[in-house]
Structure formats: structure tokens, C-alpha cells
Short mmCIF file of N, CA and C in Angstrom, two decimals:
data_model
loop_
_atom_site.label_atom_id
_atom_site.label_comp_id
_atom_site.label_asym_id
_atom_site.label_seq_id
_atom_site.Cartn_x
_atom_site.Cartn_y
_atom_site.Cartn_z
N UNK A 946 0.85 -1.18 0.00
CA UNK A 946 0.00 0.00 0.00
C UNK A 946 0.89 1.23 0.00
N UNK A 947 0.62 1.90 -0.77
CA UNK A 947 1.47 3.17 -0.92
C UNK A 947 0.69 4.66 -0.28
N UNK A 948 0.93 5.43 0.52
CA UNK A 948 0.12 6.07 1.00
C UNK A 948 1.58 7.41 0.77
N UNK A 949 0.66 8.83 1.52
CA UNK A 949 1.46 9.74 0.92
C UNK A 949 2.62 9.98 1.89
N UNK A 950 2.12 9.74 3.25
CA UNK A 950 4.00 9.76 4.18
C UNK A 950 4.30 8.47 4.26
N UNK A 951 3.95 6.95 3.64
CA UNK A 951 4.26 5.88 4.21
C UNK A 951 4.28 4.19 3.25
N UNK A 952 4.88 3.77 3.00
CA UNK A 952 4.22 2.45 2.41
C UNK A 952 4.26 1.31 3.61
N UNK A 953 3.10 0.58 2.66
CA UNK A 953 3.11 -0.86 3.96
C UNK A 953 3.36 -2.16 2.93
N UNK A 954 4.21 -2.82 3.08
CA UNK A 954 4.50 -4.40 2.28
C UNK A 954 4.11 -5.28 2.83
N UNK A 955 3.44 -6.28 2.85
CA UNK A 955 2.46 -7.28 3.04
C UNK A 955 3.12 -8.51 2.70
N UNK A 956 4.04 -9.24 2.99
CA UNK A 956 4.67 -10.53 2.68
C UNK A 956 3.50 -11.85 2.82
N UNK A 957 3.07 -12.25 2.22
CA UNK A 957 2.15 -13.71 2.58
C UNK A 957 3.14 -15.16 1.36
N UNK A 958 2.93 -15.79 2.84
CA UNK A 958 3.80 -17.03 2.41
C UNK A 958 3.40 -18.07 2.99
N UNK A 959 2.83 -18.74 1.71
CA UNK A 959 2.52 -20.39 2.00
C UNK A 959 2.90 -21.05 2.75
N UNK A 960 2.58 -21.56 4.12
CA UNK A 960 3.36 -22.46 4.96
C UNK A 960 2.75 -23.59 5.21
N UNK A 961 2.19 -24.54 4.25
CA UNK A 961 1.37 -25.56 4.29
C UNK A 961 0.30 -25.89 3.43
N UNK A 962 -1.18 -26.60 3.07
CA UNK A 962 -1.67 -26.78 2.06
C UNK A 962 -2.97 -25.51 3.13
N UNK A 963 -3.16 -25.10 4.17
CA UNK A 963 -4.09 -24.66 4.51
C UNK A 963 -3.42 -23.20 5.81
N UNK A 964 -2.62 -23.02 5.90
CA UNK A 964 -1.47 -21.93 6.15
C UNK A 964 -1.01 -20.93 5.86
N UNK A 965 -1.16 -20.17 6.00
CA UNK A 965 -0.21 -18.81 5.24
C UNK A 965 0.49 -17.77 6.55
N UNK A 966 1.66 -17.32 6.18
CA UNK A 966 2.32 -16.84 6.93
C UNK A 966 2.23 -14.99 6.29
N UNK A 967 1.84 -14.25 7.60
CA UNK A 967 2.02 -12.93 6.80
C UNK A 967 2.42 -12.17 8.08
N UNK A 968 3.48 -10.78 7.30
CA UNK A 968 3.94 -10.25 8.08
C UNK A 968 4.42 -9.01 7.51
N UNK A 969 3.97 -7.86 7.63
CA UNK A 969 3.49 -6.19 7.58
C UNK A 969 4.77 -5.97 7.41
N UNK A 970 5.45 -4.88 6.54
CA UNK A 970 6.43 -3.77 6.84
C UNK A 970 5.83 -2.46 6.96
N UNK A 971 6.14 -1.77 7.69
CA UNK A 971 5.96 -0.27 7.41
C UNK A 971 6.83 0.55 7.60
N UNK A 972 7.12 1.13 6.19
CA UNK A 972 8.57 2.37 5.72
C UNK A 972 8.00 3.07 5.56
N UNK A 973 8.40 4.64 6.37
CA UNK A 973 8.73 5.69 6.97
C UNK A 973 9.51 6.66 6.28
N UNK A 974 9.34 7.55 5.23
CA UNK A 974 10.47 8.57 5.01
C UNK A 974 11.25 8.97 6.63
N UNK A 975 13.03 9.02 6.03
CA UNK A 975 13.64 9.09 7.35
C UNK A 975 12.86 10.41 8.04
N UNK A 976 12.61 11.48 7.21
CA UNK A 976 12.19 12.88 7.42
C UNK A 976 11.19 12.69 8.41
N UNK A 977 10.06 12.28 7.99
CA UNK A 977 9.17 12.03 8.97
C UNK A 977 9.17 11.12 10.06
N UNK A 978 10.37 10.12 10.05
CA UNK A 978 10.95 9.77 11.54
C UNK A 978 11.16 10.31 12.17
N UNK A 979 11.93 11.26 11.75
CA UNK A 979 12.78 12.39 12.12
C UNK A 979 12.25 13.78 13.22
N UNK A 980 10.53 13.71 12.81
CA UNK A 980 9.72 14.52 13.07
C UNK A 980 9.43 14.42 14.33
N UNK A 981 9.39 15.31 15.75
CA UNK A 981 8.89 15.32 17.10
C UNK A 981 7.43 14.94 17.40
N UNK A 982 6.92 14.92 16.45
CA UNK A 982 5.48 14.14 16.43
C UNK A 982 4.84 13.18 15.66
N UNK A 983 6.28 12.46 15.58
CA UNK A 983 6.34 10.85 14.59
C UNK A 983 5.50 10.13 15.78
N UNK A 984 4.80 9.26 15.46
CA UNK A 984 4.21 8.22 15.69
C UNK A 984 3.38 7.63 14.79
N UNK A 985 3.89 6.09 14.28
CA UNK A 985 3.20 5.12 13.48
C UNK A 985 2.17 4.60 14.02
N UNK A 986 1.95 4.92 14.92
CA UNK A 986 0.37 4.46 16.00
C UNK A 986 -0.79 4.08 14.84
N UNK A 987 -1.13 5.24 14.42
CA UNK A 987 -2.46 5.47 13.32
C UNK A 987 -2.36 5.06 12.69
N UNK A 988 -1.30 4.66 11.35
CA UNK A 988 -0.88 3.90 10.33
C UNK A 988 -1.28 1.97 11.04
N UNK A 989 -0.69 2.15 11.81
CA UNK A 989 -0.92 0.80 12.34
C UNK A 989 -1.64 0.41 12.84
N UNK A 990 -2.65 0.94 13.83
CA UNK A 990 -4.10 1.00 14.21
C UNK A 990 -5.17 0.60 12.95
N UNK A 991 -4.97 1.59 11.80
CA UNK A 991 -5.91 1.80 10.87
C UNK A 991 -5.59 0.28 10.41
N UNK A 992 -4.22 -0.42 9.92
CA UNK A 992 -4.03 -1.16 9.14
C UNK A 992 -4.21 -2.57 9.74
N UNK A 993 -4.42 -2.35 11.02
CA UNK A 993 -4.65 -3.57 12.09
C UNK A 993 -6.38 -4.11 11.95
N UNK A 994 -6.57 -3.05 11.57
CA UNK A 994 -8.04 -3.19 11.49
C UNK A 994 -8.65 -3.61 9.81
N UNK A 995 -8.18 -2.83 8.92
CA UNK A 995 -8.45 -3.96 7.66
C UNK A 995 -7.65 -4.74 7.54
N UNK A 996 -6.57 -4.96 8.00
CA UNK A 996 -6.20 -6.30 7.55
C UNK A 996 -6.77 -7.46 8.02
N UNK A 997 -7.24 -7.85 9.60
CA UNK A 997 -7.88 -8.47 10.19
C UNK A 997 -9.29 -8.81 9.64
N UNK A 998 -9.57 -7.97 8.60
CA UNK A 998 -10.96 -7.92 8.01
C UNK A 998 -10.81 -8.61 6.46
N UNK A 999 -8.90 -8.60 5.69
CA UNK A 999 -8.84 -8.94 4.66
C UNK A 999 -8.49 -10.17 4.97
N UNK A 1000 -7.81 -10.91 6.05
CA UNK A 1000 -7.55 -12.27 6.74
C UNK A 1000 -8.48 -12.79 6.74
N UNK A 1001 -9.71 -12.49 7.23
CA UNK A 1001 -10.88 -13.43 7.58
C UNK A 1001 -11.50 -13.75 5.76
N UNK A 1002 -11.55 -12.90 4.96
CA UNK A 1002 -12.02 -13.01 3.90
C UNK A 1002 -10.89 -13.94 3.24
N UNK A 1003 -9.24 -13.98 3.17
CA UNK A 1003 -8.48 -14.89 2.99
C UNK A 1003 -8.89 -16.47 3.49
N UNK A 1004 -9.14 -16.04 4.82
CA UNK A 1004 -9.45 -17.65 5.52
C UNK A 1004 -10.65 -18.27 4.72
N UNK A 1005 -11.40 -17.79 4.38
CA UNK A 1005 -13.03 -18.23 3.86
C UNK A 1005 -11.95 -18.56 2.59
N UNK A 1006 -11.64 -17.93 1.94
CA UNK A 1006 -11.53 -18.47 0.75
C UNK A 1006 -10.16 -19.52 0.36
N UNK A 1007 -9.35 -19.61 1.08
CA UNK A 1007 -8.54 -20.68 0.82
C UNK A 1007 -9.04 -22.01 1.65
N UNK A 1008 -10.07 -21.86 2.66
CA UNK A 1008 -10.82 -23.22 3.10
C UNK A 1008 -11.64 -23.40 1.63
N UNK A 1009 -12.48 -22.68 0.92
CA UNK A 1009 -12.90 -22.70 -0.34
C UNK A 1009 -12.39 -23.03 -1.67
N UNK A 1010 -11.26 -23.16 -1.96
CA UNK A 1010 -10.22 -23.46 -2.42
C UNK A 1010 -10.28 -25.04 -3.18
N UNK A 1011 -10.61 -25.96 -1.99
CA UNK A 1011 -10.98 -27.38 -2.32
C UNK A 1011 -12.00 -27.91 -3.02
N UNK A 1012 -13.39 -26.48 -3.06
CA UNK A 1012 -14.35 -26.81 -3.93
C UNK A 1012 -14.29 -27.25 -4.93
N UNK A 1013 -14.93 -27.75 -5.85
CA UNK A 1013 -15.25 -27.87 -7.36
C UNK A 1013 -15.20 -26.43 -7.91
N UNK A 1014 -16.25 -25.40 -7.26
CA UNK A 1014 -16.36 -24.81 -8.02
C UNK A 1014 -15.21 -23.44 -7.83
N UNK A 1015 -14.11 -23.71 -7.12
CA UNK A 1015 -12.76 -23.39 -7.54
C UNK A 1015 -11.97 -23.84 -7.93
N UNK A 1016 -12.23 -24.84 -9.10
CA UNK A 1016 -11.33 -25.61 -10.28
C UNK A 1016 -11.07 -24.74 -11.02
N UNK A 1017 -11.63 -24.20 -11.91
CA UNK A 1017 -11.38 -23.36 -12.67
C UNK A 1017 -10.18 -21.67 -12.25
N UNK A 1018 -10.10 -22.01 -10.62
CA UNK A 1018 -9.70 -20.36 -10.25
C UNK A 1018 -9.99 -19.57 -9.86
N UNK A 1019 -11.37 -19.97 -9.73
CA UNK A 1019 -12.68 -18.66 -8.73
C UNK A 1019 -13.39 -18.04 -9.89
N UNK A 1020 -13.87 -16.80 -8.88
CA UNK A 1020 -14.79 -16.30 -9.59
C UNK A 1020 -14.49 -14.60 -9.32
N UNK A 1021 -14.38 -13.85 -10.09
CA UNK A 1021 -13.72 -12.23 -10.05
C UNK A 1021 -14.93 -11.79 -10.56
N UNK A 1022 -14.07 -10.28 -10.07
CA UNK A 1022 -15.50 -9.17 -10.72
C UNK A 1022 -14.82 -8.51 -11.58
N UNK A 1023 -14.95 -7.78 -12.33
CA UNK A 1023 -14.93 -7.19 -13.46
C UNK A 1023 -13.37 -6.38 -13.30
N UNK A 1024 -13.06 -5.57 -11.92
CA UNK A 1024 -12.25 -4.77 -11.56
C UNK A 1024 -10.86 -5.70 -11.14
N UNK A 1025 -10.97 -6.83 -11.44
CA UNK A 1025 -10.39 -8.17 -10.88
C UNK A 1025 -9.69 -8.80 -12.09
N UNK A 1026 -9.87 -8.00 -13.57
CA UNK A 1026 -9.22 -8.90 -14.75
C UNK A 1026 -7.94 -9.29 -14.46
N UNK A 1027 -6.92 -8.41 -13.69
CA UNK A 1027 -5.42 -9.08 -13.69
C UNK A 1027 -5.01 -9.56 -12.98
N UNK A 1028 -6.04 -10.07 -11.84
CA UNK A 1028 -5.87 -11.09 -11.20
C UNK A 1028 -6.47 -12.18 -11.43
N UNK A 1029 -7.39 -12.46 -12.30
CA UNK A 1029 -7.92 -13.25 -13.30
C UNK A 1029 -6.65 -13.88 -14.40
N UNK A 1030 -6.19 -12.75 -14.65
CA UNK A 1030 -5.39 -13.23 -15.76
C UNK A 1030 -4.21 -13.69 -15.41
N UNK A 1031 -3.17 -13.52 -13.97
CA UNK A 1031 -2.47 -13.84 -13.35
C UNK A 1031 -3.02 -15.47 -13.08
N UNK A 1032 -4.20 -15.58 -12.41
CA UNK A 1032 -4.76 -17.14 -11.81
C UNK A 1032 -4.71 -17.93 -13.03
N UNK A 1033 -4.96 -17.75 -14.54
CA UNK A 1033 -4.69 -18.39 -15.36
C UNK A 1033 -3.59 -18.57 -15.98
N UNK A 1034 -2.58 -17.89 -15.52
CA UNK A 1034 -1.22 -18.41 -15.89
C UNK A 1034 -0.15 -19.17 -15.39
N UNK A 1035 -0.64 -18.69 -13.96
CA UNK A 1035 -0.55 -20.14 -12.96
C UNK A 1035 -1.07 -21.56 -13.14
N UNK A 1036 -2.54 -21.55 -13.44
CA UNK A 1036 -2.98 -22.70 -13.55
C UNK A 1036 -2.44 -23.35 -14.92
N UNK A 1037 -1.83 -22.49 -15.94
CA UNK A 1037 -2.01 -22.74 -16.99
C UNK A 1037 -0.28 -23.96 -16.90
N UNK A 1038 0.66 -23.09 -16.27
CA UNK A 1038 1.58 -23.43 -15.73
C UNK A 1038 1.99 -24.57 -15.01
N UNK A 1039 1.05 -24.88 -13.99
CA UNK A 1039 1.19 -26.10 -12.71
C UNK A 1039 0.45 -27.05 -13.48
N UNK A 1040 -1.22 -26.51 -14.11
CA UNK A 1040 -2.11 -27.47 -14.30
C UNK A 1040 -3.18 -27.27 -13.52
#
């Protein structure tokens, strides 16, 4: 996530067939480290809170995963083509 004083990197890594390992960066221009009224509090507050909300929607869907009717790769919405088109090059790839 790129925001205007801050980015956040999101590492998620497979650690099993039903697992995933994830773990946040958040970089700081030194400048605004630098600042007497630095605190990442809010950045991290805010991001504690959707992410916990994008996890649970992760969890539903990699228990979902085993369906039939995620053979094909799922199902996207319209705003979703390149991750559509990414899931088919994978599959296209592994099988």
C-alpha cells in the first residue's frame, strides 16, 4: 500500500496446504521519523483493522479453495481482470 508519508508491504507465504504466513512492513520517510510528532500508532491501528478484516475473507476463501467450483480459479469481478489473468497463468503453468 502506498500512502502519501508511508508504504506498507504485506509478505504472505505459503506455509502448508491450509497456512499462510504474513507479516506487515511499514517504511517511513527518514524525514518524517525524524519529526517530534512521529508516531506510526495510526498507520498501524488503521491497518490492524483492515487487515484483520482482509484475513478473515483470505481464511473463507482458501478453506474454499478445495471446492469444485474453484477448479477453474474462482470467480472475479470485473475490476479483478489481472488477477484473473495472473490465476490463469498459474494454472495454466502447474495445471
Amino acid at each position: 500500500n502506498l500512502l502519501h508519508d508511508h508504504v506498507v508491504i504485506h509478505w504472505l507465504v505459503p506455509d502448508g496446504p491450509g497456512r499462510t504466513r504474513i507479516t506487515c512492513d511499514w517504511l517511513f520517510d527518514p524525514a518524517v521519523m525524524a519529526r517530534e510528532d512521529f508516531d506510526p500508532m495510526d498507520a498501524v491501528e488503521i491497518f490492524d483493522i483492515v487487515n484483520k478484516q482482509d484475513w478473515e475473507v483470505c481464511q473463507w476463501t482458501q478453506l474454499s479453495m478445495g471446492s469444485r467450483a474453484y477448479k477453474s480459479g474462482g470467480v472475479y469481478v470485473p475490476v479483478e481482470q489481472h488477477i484473473r489473468a495472473f490465476a490463469d497463468f498459474v494454472l495454466e503453468r502447474v495445471g
